[in-house]
Amino acid sequence: MQQDLFAANASEQAERTDWRERAAWLSSEINRHNYAYYVLDAPTIPDVEYDRLFGELLVLEKAHPELVTPESPTQRVGGAPLAEFTQVMHSVPMLSLANAFGDEDAVSFDRRVCEGLMLERVEYNAELKFDGLAINLRYQDGILTQAATRGDGETGEDVTANIRTVRAIPLRLNTLLPPKVLDVRGEVLMYRADFDRMNARQREAGQKEFANPRNAAAGSLRQLAPRITAQRPLRFFAYGIGALDGADMPQTHSGLLDWYVSLGISVCNERAVVSGVDGLLEFFRQIGAKRDSLPYDIDGVVYKVNNLTQQQMLGFVTRAPRFAIAHKFPAQEALTVVLDIEVQVGRTGAITPVARLAPVFVSGVTVTNATLHNEDEIRRKDIRIGDTVIVRRAGDVIPEVVAHVPEMRPQDAREFAMPSVCPVCGSPIIKQEDEAIARCSGGWVRCAAQRKAGLQHFASRKAMDIEGLGDQLIEQLVDKNMVATAADLYRLEQPALAGLDRMADKSAQNVLNALEQSKSTTLARFLYSLGIRHVGESTAKTLASHFGGLDALARATVEELQAVPDVGPVVAQSIRQYLSDPLNLSMISQLRSAGVVWAEGEPAAAKPQPLQGKTFVLTGTLPALTREQATEMIEAAGGKVAGSVSKKTHFVVSGHEAGSKLAKAQALGITILDEAALLELLQKSQ
Ligand code: IVH
């Protein structure tokens, strides 16, 4: 008996080991095929065979859930939908690239680099400028633990659940000795053929089609339901690095990319190490010639100084490195006919003439409208209704009418006449002498177009961030007179919302929840969301920290406003005017009674400013403070926080995984503080 039991246990044990081995084998086989297909672009087995392996692993894991590992390929199908994306602070900011629009710009770039390095000739790594979206992949001890979008460069959105579904991205690095932390940076994109197939499927299912692969990739990644992302054919190419801990940084950019390849990370093959500007331009021409035959969209090539020490020596200007540049292909142009010229009314009443065009395909999208900027611009280019025109679209910018083709002008071409009254509200259109822009004088009280644009701005991401309150919904709310001002939004009720076109109980509730959530905000966001002319995001931030509270700002005179950094007479006047209008003041007080709140600080001006004139640079992760908190504390004491180290930097605050900035600070002999020393300095200066 005893013996039998033992035998049964042993065989069960053996069987279990078998399953485990089988599951591990299936996982590694599937991962190998994924790698061949998505990274090497060289499929190794027919789809049916892949599906069979995958099916077997699914069945096995279902029967024995203990076999499921986080890196199992079955875990790429996507988990439960998220309520929202959380924010992620990048440990090293994600910068952008400066652009070169022609060979001359590339020549000057090379000249600046040579001068900066005091060299005759510099080695570069030349690669592609992918037209997708930037992502940071964090691997901890070799396991993918977090993925974040670029966002504003400092903070992005946590899209880990979605990224885990992307088969071109390894869930585990292919090494026995992984670094403790590795931030891989690169671009998520979609191949054109995959995009076409996906759009065909969307069409058949009666669902929204995407305009181009870039939008499709972005839309797929910003899905709250990872299961949907899992069905989207996303790819990835690595081109950079953020934090690195526990491994030596390669000496060159090309060496970094080779290292990535060895780790199983997807890197594009279209890259070359070249010497001097002639090497750069040759690469540009070669890629230009094969651009259309590449399976994905690119909008140029990128040149990077290859030696990473040289990169550090060159450093950064505000938001972009000095050691790299994107050499863009010329914008794409097409010919089409101007069917009509209409005017659009913006948030501040600005009237923009827009050409309605016969649909035309330009660099991947069908263009039907193009901005004509203002009346003077139409006269200067002599654009008439009926003209055949050149339309240009570059990257993500709004399509533009470049010129008309004189030989193709029909006899009955009509000149555009600026209307004297607003087409939406009938108020007179007025053009100030010193301004190029004509404006509807109705203001938001009279003009529905201004109300709509103002509400769109109020709800937008960088303002009150009211998710689900999109343009079409705002259109209906204004047209049906359900909402006139931002304050009315917070009075909306479920039944009325649910009764609108394309709305249902659930979507109405979602909008109400988003409105509720938006109520706790910051003063800077609130100020920005008001849409005061000339008060953009950064002015709003400065005003918020200078005055600390709304009441202090509302009381400020034009002179006091002008004492704020970056606020000139025009901006000061505009703020004063906005905050003197009883209608605006009443709306603000309604918003506050509706529950819109923010934490008010002390006015900066009233506090001592011991760090006035001192510039700080933060690098690495501080033990207790986030970057944002440290920045706030320094700024509150009157100091400034800059992005890169230069001779003008007074202090570098250095934390864990500090990178090139620390090295540069040491080289320049700048005072380096750790968190404790920073806190001491702040304390002392109080
Ligand atoms: S490097 C410090 N390399 O272009 C430099 N960026 O304007 C950081 N991009 O947000 C970027 N291909 O989305 C780099 N080979 C490439 C790129 C590339 C596309 C995008 C990226 C970034 C933007 C920078």
XYZ file of C-alpha atoms and ligand atoms in Angstrom:
710
model
C 0.000 0.000 0.000
C 2.618 2.323 1.192
C 4.721 1.493 -1.767
C 1.832 2.046 -4.189
C 1.183 5.468 -2.825
C 4.800 6.335 -3.205
C 4.778 5.066 -6.786
C 1.719 7.169 -7.600
C 3.374 10.254 -6.133
C 6.513 9.640 -8.049
C 4.743 9.292 -11.339
C 2.658 12.367 -10.639
C 5.863 14.145 -9.846
C 7.407 12.943 -13.072
C 4.367 14.010 -15.044
C 4.469 17.432 -13.446
C 8.123 17.832 -14.347
C 7.195 16.788 -17.880
C 4.504 19.458 -18.135
C 6.836 22.049 -16.778
C 9.472 21.069 -19.288
C 6.958 20.968 -22.102
C 5.600 24.401 -21.173
C 9.115 25.829 -20.974
C 9.968 24.288 -24.332
C 6.783 25.652 -25.942
C 7.460 29.100 -24.478
C 10.964 29.196 -25.798
C 9.905 27.895 -29.227
C 7.154 30.494 -29.528
C 9.494 33.242 -28.335
C 12.060 32.118 -30.880
C 9.472 32.339 -33.691
C 8.237 35.712 -32.424
C 11.794 36.965 -32.503
C 12.375 35.647 -36.014
C 9.128 37.133 -37.267
C 8.958 40.476 -35.496
C 12.598 41.330 -34.925
C 14.519 39.615 -37.708
C 11.678 39.950 -40.201
C 12.390 36.365 -41.241
C 9.521 34.008 -40.321
C 10.698 30.501 -39.499
C 7.465 28.489 -39.500
C 4.029 28.655 -41.147
C 1.310 30.477 -39.199
C -0.704 27.287 -38.587
C 2.256 25.627 -36.932
C 2.782 28.689 -34.727
C -0.902 28.671 -33.785
C -0.647 24.974 -32.902
C 2.265 25.550 -30.513
C 0.493 28.511 -29.009
C -2.747 26.554 -28.598
C -0.928 23.727 -26.869
C 0.721 26.095 -24.403
C -2.628 27.758 -23.672
C -4.272 24.417 -22.938
C -1.381 23.326 -20.750
C -1.381 26.558 -18.768
C -5.127 26.438 -18.346
C -4.950 22.960 -16.865
C -1.931 23.849 -14.720
C -2.084 27.537 -13.876
C 1.070 27.214 -11.763
C 3.011 26.889 -15.014
C 2.133 30.425 -16.152
C 5.139 32.735 -15.873
C 5.037 36.482 -16.466
C 7.247 35.979 -19.532
C 5.055 33.303 -21.080
C 4.010 34.281 -24.629
C 0.395 33.618 -23.633
C 0.626 36.610 -21.324
C 0.772 38.861 -24.373
C -2.962 38.675 -25.011
C -3.603 41.591 -22.688
C -5.184 41.720 -19.264
C -8.104 43.644 -17.802
C -8.863 47.130 -19.123
C -7.364 50.052 -17.208
C -9.375 52.950 -15.840
C -6.659 55.396 -16.861
C -2.936 55.569 -17.512
C -0.835 56.553 -14.549
C 1.900 59.124 -14.952
C 5.526 58.089 -14.974
C 8.396 60.438 -14.299
C 11.312 59.569 -16.580
C 14.492 59.115 -14.594
C 16.405 60.685 -17.482
C 14.281 63.145 -19.526
C 13.287 62.047 -23.043
C 14.467 64.799 -25.320
C 13.626 65.636 -28.885
C 15.872 66.236 -31.869
C 16.668 69.439 -33.689
C 15.862 69.329 -37.402
C 17.959 69.866 -40.510
C 15.805 70.701 -43.522
C 18.482 70.580 -46.173
C 22.090 69.678 -46.883
C 23.273 73.106 -45.665
C 21.745 72.488 -42.233
C 23.541 69.153 -42.076
C 26.809 70.855 -43.031
C 26.391 73.456 -40.270
C 25.568 70.699 -37.789
C 28.804 68.906 -38.638
C 30.722 72.178 -38.406
C 29.305 72.917 -34.935
C 30.160 69.401 -33.796
C 33.731 69.615 -35.128
C 34.243 73.010 -33.496
C 32.750 71.796 -30.226
C 35.065 68.802 -30.143
C 38.009 70.620 -31.681
C 38.361 67.897 -34.289
C 38.759 67.982 -38.049
C 36.554 65.019 -38.699
C 33.979 63.228 -36.573
C 32.583 59.702 -36.697
C 28.804 59.442 -36.723
C 26.209 56.740 -36.493
C 23.542 57.386 -39.117
C 20.125 55.766 -38.681
C 16.492 56.219 -39.643
C 14.031 58.735 -38.280
C 11.065 56.485 -37.637
C 7.599 57.917 -37.887
C 6.020 56.314 -34.843
C 6.080 57.226 -31.198
C 8.842 57.220 -28.630
C 8.769 54.817 -25.729
C 10.942 54.020 -22.710
C 11.205 50.341 -21.768
C 12.560 49.650 -18.297
C 14.219 46.287 -17.746
C 15.059 45.423 -14.165
C 17.316 42.424 -13.739
C 16.511 41.584 -17.340
C 12.715 41.599 -16.969
C 10.490 44.196 -18.647
C 8.925 45.973 -15.684
C 7.660 49.246 -17.073
C 6.960 50.972 -20.358
C 6.162 54.651 -20.634
C 5.350 57.047 -23.450
C 7.464 60.144 -23.932
C 4.699 62.543 -22.832
C 6.173 65.989 -22.339
C 9.661 64.516 -22.048
C 9.699 64.701 -18.256
C 6.592 62.687 -17.500
C 4.882 60.135 -19.684
C 2.097 57.608 -19.367
C 2.494 54.105 -18.044
C 1.581 51.814 -20.945
C 3.210 48.641 -19.559
C 0.108 46.468 -19.940
C -0.130 47.427 -23.612
C 3.565 47.116 -24.358
C 3.619 43.594 -22.929
C 1.355 42.574 -25.830
C 3.864 43.761 -28.448
C 5.618 40.678 -29.717
C 8.562 42.618 -31.097
C 9.477 43.605 -27.532
C 11.138 40.940 -25.374
C 9.642 40.414 -21.918
C 13.037 39.129 -20.769
C 16.471 40.078 -22.045
C 18.535 37.405 -23.679
C 21.414 37.339 -21.225
C 22.451 35.472 -18.118
C 23.955 38.606 -16.618
C 21.415 41.367 -17.102
C 22.066 44.909 -15.841
C 20.200 45.885 -12.687
C 18.388 48.635 -14.555
C 18.313 49.319 -18.273
C 16.068 51.890 -19.920
C 15.822 51.045 -23.606
C 14.470 53.876 -25.731
C 13.029 53.504 -29.156
C 10.074 53.898 -31.433
C 6.839 51.920 -31.594
C 5.476 51.812 -35.117
C 3.396 49.860 -37.568
C 4.463 48.442 -40.924
C 2.496 49.801 -43.876
C 1.266 46.355 -44.995
C 0.142 45.475 -41.457
C -1.591 48.828 -41.293
C -3.472 48.184 -44.551
C -4.630 44.772 -43.336
C -5.657 46.181 -39.993
C -7.634 48.995 -41.597
C -9.376 46.495 -43.876
C -10.410 44.517 -40.778
C -11.616 47.678 -39.053
C -13.643 48.584 -42.142
C -15.261 45.146 -42.296
C -16.123 45.334 -38.620
C -17.660 48.775 -39.175
C -15.044 50.339 -36.912
C -12.967 53.454 -37.144
C -10.165 53.380 -39.718
C -6.870 55.134 -39.044
C -5.426 57.840 -41.254
C -1.865 56.476 -41.366
C 0.418 53.964 -39.641
C 1.665 56.557 -37.171
C -1.816 57.410 -35.912
C -2.680 53.718 -35.835
C 0.389 52.960 -33.721
C -0.317 55.858 -31.363
C -4.003 54.968 -31.085
C -3.197 51.329 -30.424
C -0.730 52.142 -27.691
C -3.031 54.581 -25.927
C -5.803 51.990 -25.673
C -7.129 51.427 -22.185
C -7.948 47.846 -23.145
C -4.702 45.882 -23.607
C -6.649 43.117 -25.365
C -7.254 45.504 -28.234
C -3.597 46.538 -28.340
C -2.727 42.838 -28.460
C -4.554 42.564 -31.782
C -2.712 45.495 -33.314
C 0.431 44.659 -35.280
C 2.898 46.911 -33.474
C 6.655 46.812 -33.997
C 9.550 48.369 -32.201
C 13.037 49.680 -33.026
C 15.488 50.691 -30.298
C 17.643 53.802 -30.811
C 18.695 55.084 -27.425
C 19.256 54.583 -23.737
C 18.014 56.204 -20.523
C 19.170 54.937 -17.141
C 21.743 52.146 -16.891
C 22.869 50.497 -13.687
C 24.952 47.397 -13.238
C 26.662 47.277 -16.620
C 29.289 49.330 -18.389
C 27.998 51.828 -20.891
C 29.279 50.920 -24.372
C 31.756 53.398 -25.803
C 29.831 54.189 -28.960
C 26.245 54.548 -30.090
C 26.771 51.819 -32.698
C 28.193 49.636 -29.913
C 25.053 50.304 -27.863
C 22.855 49.181 -30.766
C 24.993 46.045 -31.262
C 24.658 45.279 -27.550
C 20.877 45.623 -27.870
C 20.891 43.161 -30.767
C 22.756 40.662 -28.579
C 20.141 41.125 -25.846
C 17.364 40.213 -28.292
C 16.127 43.791 -28.646
C 14.889 44.853 -32.061
C 17.228 47.289 -33.807
C 16.788 48.423 -37.394
C 19.409 47.185 -39.852
C 19.377 50.381 -41.858
C 22.220 52.018 -39.958
C 25.819 52.846 -40.672
C 28.890 54.257 -39.028
C 30.122 57.028 -41.302
C 32.836 59.631 -41.178
C 32.421 63.359 -41.733
C 29.640 65.299 -43.402
C 30.211 63.603 -46.769
C 29.454 60.272 -45.096
C 26.264 61.714 -43.613
C 24.987 63.101 -46.904
C 25.792 59.883 -48.730
C 23.710 57.940 -46.179
C 20.879 60.470 -46.589
C 20.867 59.953 -50.367
C 21.004 56.164 -50.136
C 18.078 56.035 -47.735
C 16.144 58.599 -49.785
C 16.468 56.308 -52.786
C 15.049 53.320 -50.959
C 12.560 55.139 -48.747
C 9.486 53.961 -50.642
C 10.599 50.349 -50.628
C 11.058 50.241 -46.844
C 8.168 48.435 -45.150
C 7.565 51.320 -42.695
C 7.295 55.101 -42.874
C 10.244 57.313 -42.066
C 10.431 61.073 -42.293
C 14.182 61.459 -42.471
C 17.413 60.135 -41.067
C 19.134 60.841 -37.750
C 22.824 61.576 -37.306
C 24.402 60.963 -33.903
C 28.000 61.510 -32.859
C 29.107 57.905 -32.440
C 31.467 58.231 -29.488
C 29.431 58.534 -26.283
C 32.128 60.493 -24.438
C 32.114 63.015 -27.280
C 28.306 63.116 -26.988
C 28.670 64.048 -23.322
C 31.207 66.721 -24.096
C 28.811 68.350 -26.552
C 25.851 68.192 -24.162
C 22.422 69.686 -24.716
C 20.621 72.852 -25.616
C 17.220 73.388 -23.948
C 15.382 70.294 -25.096
C 17.620 68.656 -27.668
C 21.092 67.216 -27.768
C 23.902 69.052 -29.572
C 25.327 65.723 -30.673
C 22.415 64.625 -32.844
C 20.144 66.004 -35.532
C 17.248 64.744 -37.641
C 17.811 65.404 -41.344
C 14.264 65.523 -42.687
C 13.133 64.591 -46.164
C 11.483 67.491 -47.946
C 7.825 67.836 -47.004
C 5.565 66.061 -49.397
C 3.486 68.072 -51.769
C 0.552 67.458 -54.071
C -1.623 69.398 -56.502
C -5.325 69.916 -55.926
C -8.147 72.391 -56.532
C -9.500 74.996 -54.087
C -13.247 74.340 -54.008
C -13.996 77.163 -51.616
C -12.469 79.383 -48.960
C -14.298 79.526 -45.657
C -13.424 81.051 -42.332
C -13.040 79.351 -38.979
C -13.534 81.084 -35.659
C -11.079 80.230 -32.883
C -11.253 80.437 -29.098
C -10.287 84.098 -28.958
C -12.380 84.966 -31.995
C -9.420 84.767 -34.386
C -10.713 84.293 -37.914
C -8.671 81.850 -39.973
C -9.426 81.400 -43.651
C -9.391 77.733 -44.587
C -9.235 76.329 -48.118
C -11.702 73.524 -48.795
C -9.880 71.258 -51.216
C -10.731 68.478 -53.606
C -9.519 65.450 -51.587
C -5.868 64.694 -52.258
C -3.461 62.136 -50.829
C -0.317 63.720 -49.325
C 2.325 61.752 -47.395
C -0.076 59.142 -46.163
C -3.253 61.083 -45.464
C -6.159 62.438 -47.461
C -6.211 66.189 -47.157
C -9.460 68.103 -47.633
C -8.698 71.332 -45.765
C -5.635 73.499 -45.531
C -5.013 76.624 -43.536
C -4.446 79.906 -45.339
C -3.378 81.614 -42.072
C -4.823 85.094 -42.671
C -6.065 87.537 -45.268
C -2.648 89.034 -46.009
C -1.263 85.598 -46.686
C -4.033 84.911 -49.240
C -3.278 88.192 -50.997
C 0.458 87.572 -50.947
C 0.105 84.110 -52.460
C -2.812 85.272 -54.602
C -4.915 82.215 -53.932
C -8.365 82.208 -55.518
C -11.337 79.869 -55.395
C -11.008 77.541 -58.392
C -7.197 77.698 -58.386
C -5.055 74.625 -58.657
C -2.687 74.809 -55.697
C 0.303 73.043 -54.209
C -0.554 71.573 -50.813
C 2.198 70.628 -48.414
C 2.073 68.431 -45.391
C 5.099 67.895 -43.197
C 4.907 65.412 -40.334
C 2.067 66.132 -38.010
C 1.563 69.767 -38.864
C -1.636 71.181 -40.368
C -1.575 71.015 -44.185
C -0.701 74.258 -45.857
C -1.363 75.845 -49.238
C 2.081 76.718 -50.598
C 1.249 78.459 -53.871
C -1.142 78.502 -56.807
C -0.194 77.292 -60.268
C -0.689 80.346 -62.553
C -1.028 78.349 -65.794
C -3.894 76.384 -64.340
C -6.047 79.291 -63.161
C -9.571 79.043 -64.653
C -11.201 82.186 -66.055
C -13.898 82.158 -63.428
C -11.496 81.904 -60.452
C -12.941 84.038 -57.652
C -11.090 86.189 -55.155
C -11.717 85.621 -51.465
C -13.441 88.396 -49.586
C -13.063 88.485 -45.819
C -16.604 88.562 -44.423
C -17.440 91.668 -42.433
C -19.462 89.735 -39.895
C -18.806 86.445 -38.110
C -20.377 83.562 -40.033
C -21.361 81.927 -36.752
C -22.796 84.730 -34.608
C -23.130 87.687 -36.962
C -21.020 90.055 -34.822
C -18.728 92.426 -36.694
C -15.280 91.128 -37.601
C -12.619 93.583 -36.537
C -8.989 93.784 -37.507
C -6.694 95.789 -35.299
C -4.158 97.929 -37.172
C -1.156 96.233 -35.640
C -2.426 92.681 -35.996
C -2.444 90.289 -38.938
C -5.432 88.442 -37.536
C -9.035 89.579 -37.822
C -11.325 88.683 -34.946
C -15.010 88.145 -34.313
C -16.033 90.789 -31.793
C -18.845 88.663 -30.338
C -16.777 87.137 -27.538
C -17.937 83.866 -26.079
C -21.151 85.413 -24.825
C -22.462 85.895 -28.333
C -20.392 83.546 -30.458
C -21.051 79.801 -30.292
C -17.853 79.051 -32.215
C -15.792 80.781 -29.542
C -17.729 79.000 -26.815
C -17.034 75.640 -28.461
C -13.344 76.317 -28.981
C -13.038 77.685 -25.426
C -14.685 74.592 -23.962
C -12.485 72.315 -26.074
C -9.473 74.091 -24.681
C -10.830 73.901 -21.116
C -11.316 70.143 -21.401
C -8.022 69.431 -23.164
C -5.309 67.273 -21.664
C -2.973 69.977 -20.533
C -5.864 72.034 -19.160
C -8.545 70.363 -16.998
C -8.007 67.015 -18.730
C -11.625 65.909 -18.965
C -11.440 62.601 -20.752
C -14.379 61.754 -22.984
C -15.499 65.365 -23.363
C -14.519 65.455 -27.007
C -15.166 67.972 -29.770
C -18.339 66.329 -31.017
C -19.890 66.216 -27.577
C -19.029 69.868 -26.946
C -20.543 70.742 -30.317
C -23.854 69.173 -29.298
C -23.810 70.674 -25.802
C -23.346 74.178 -27.204
C -25.760 73.754 -30.116
C -28.467 72.498 -27.782
C -27.766 75.355 -25.352
C -27.025 72.906 -22.584
C -23.682 74.528 -21.875
C -22.445 78.062 -22.394
C -19.503 78.378 -20.029
C -17.081 75.965 -18.432
C -19.049 76.291 -15.194
C -22.117 74.811 -16.893
C -20.175 71.619 -17.570
C -20.210 70.822 -13.864
C -23.992 71.167 -13.775
C -24.594 68.493 -16.406
C -26.737 65.579 -15.382
C -26.731 61.991 -16.482
C -30.110 61.702 -18.265
C -29.568 64.793 -20.408
C -26.060 63.661 -21.381
C -27.145 60.111 -22.126
C -29.811 61.446 -24.450
C -27.282 63.017 -26.825
C -26.157 61.506 -30.125
C -23.554 58.791 -29.812
C -23.956 58.769 -26.038
C -25.291 56.019 -23.838
C -25.731 55.545 -20.098
C -22.208 54.303 -19.652
C -20.435 56.929 -21.731
C -22.488 59.658 -20.050
C -21.457 58.329 -16.658
C -17.829 58.219 -17.781
C -17.946 61.875 -18.757
C -19.513 62.774 -15.410
C -16.819 60.815 -13.600
C -14.128 62.568 -15.613
C -15.681 65.928 -14.765
C -15.761 65.009 -11.103
C -12.134 63.949 -11.240
C -11.045 67.094 -13.012
C -12.267 69.189 -10.078
C -9.123 68.676 -8.065
C -6.510 70.420 -10.120
C -3.617 72.831 -9.788
C -3.737 76.596 -10.019
C -1.447 76.462 -13.064
C -3.753 74.096 -14.943
C -6.778 76.116 -13.945
C -5.265 79.365 -15.177
C -4.235 77.748 -18.438
C -7.674 76.243 -18.932
C -9.344 79.654 -18.736
C -7.880 80.392 -22.140
C -6.713 83.919 -21.314
C -5.049 85.315 -24.421
C -1.251 84.975 -24.319
C -1.361 82.787 -21.213
C 0.014 79.441 -22.352
C 1.036 76.532 -20.217
C 4.351 77.957 -19.118
C 3.076 81.472 -18.322
C 0.271 79.866 -16.314
C 2.854 77.948 -14.291
C 4.935 81.050 -13.671
C 1.876 83.040 -12.608
C 0.731 80.279 -10.276
C 4.039 80.027 -8.515
C 4.555 83.780 -8.385
C 1.180 84.642 -6.882
C 0.511 81.390 -5.050
C -3.247 81.931 -5.165
C -5.913 83.127 -7.543
C -7.062 86.024 -5.382
C -3.590 87.536 -5.262
C -3.380 87.244 -9.043
C -6.817 88.784 -9.513
C -5.775 91.768 -7.387
C -2.490 92.340 -9.204
C -2.075 95.545 -11.179
C -0.582 95.630 -14.675
C 2.709 96.812 -13.126
C 2.723 93.990 -10.597
C 1.988 91.513 -13.345
C 4.862 92.840 -15.379
C 7.212 92.147 -12.501
C 6.665 88.430 -13.149
C 9.388 86.836 -15.284
C 8.355 86.484 -18.948
C 5.261 88.669 -18.533
C 5.483 91.706 -20.787
C 3.021 94.592 -21.206
C 0.800 92.776 -23.723
C 0.433 89.677 -21.577
C -0.062 91.723 -18.421
C -2.771 93.779 -20.103
C -4.511 90.672 -21.361
C -4.561 89.082 -17.892
C -5.778 92.289 -16.288
C -8.522 92.633 -18.861
C -9.677 89.028 -18.442
C -9.766 89.266 -14.684
C -11.653 92.570 -14.724
C -14.537 91.239 -16.760
C -17.459 90.516 -14.407
C -18.627 87.650 -16.644
C -15.283 85.899 -16.304
C -15.142 86.533 -12.565
C -18.616 85.123 -12.142
C -17.701 82.026 -14.146
C -14.606 81.492 -12.018
C -16.584 81.793 -8.816
C -19.176 79.356 -10.170
C -16.400 76.891 -10.958
C -15.091 77.206 -7.425
C -18.543 76.695 -5.906
C -18.981 73.670 -8.159
C -16.018 72.190 -6.302
C -13.033 72.984 -8.516
C -10.124 73.188 -6.068
C -6.362 73.425 -5.991
C -3.809 73.791 -3.269
C -2.902 77.428 -2.798
C 0.634 78.282 -1.871
C 2.145 81.387 -0.441
C 2.932 84.006 -3.020
C 6.505 83.528 -4.034
C 7.120 87.243 -3.981
C 6.331 87.440 -0.284
C 8.796 84.709 0.615
C 12.514 85.207 0.881
C 14.301 84.250 -2.309
C 17.690 83.114 -1.049
C 18.466 81.046 -4.122
C 17.612 83.854 -6.528
C 19.883 83.689 -9.561
C 21.173 80.201 -8.767
C 20.806 77.496 -11.403
C 20.470 73.846 -10.411
C 20.572 70.689 -12.495
C 19.062 67.448 -11.205
C 20.463 64.091 -12.225
C 19.661 60.548 -11.200
C 17.039 59.414 -8.711
C 17.045 61.061 -5.306
C 16.407 58.812 -2.311
C 13.263 60.544 -1.037
C 12.254 63.448 -3.241
C 10.819 63.088 -6.724
C 12.278 65.306 -9.408
C 9.102 67.356 -9.309
C 9.290 67.900 -5.554
C 12.953 68.860 -5.679
C 12.240 71.266 -8.531
C 9.349 72.814 -6.665
C 11.435 73.323 -3.540
C 14.289 74.913 -5.455
C 11.961 77.150 -7.408
C 10.092 78.140 -4.264
C 13.395 79.425 -2.884
C 13.921 81.453 -6.041
C 16.341 79.081 -7.792
C 16.025 77.799 -11.326
C 16.219 74.210 -12.494
C 17.819 73.634 -15.888
C 17.942 70.529 -18.036
C 21.623 70.388 -18.775
C 24.922 71.245 -17.172
C 26.875 74.207 -18.444
C 29.355 76.725 -17.127
C 26.367 78.694 -15.865
C 25.199 75.876 -13.586
C 25.769 76.616 -9.886
C 24.804 73.265 -8.347
C 24.236 69.741 -9.599
C 22.003 67.635 -7.369
C 22.976 64.065 -7.922
C 21.147 60.878 -6.977
C 21.185 57.195 -7.770
C 22.103 56.256 -11.364
C 23.386 59.733 -12.100
C 24.695 59.787 -15.632
C 26.549 62.081 -17.966
C 25.429 65.244 -16.205
C 27.352 64.274 -13.108
C 30.471 63.548 -15.142
C 30.173 66.870 -16.884
C 29.642 68.721 -13.609
C 32.761 67.103 -12.186
C 34.704 68.058 -15.266
C 33.550 71.669 -14.937
C 34.234 71.765 -11.214
C 30.615 72.537 -10.313
C 29.456 71.995 -6.724
C 27.715 68.660 -6.435
C 25.032 68.113 -3.809
C 23.297 64.961 -2.683
C 19.723 65.123 -1.446
C 20.760 65.720 2.155
C 23.024 68.605 1.127
C 20.248 70.093 -0.977
C 17.812 69.928 1.925
C 20.402 71.507 4.187
C 20.954 74.304 1.708
C 17.220 74.892 1.455
C 16.876 74.830 5.225
C 19.720 77.242 5.755
C 18.373 79.624 3.224
C 14.950 79.845 4.845
S 16.892 59.964 -30.669
C 18.273 62.562 -27.481
N 16.649 58.510 -32.845
O 12.110 61.637 -33.019
C 17.635 62.198 -28.742
N 14.747 59.736 -32.102
O 12.535 64.569 -32.216
C 16.339 61.516 -28.571
N 12.753 59.413 -33.497
O 10.721 61.675 -29.807
C 15.760 60.915 -29.755
N 13.661 58.005 -34.922
O 10.151 59.707 -31.305
C 16.026 59.353 -31.992
N 16.574 57.162 -34.713
C 15.971 57.987 -33.874
C 14.618 58.350 -34.033
C 14.040 59.246 -33.112
C 12.549 58.657 -34.576
C 11.745 60.293 -32.889
C 11.506 60.074 -31.430
C 11.727 61.380 -30.736
C 11.717 62.349 -31.867
C 12.781 63.397 -31.567
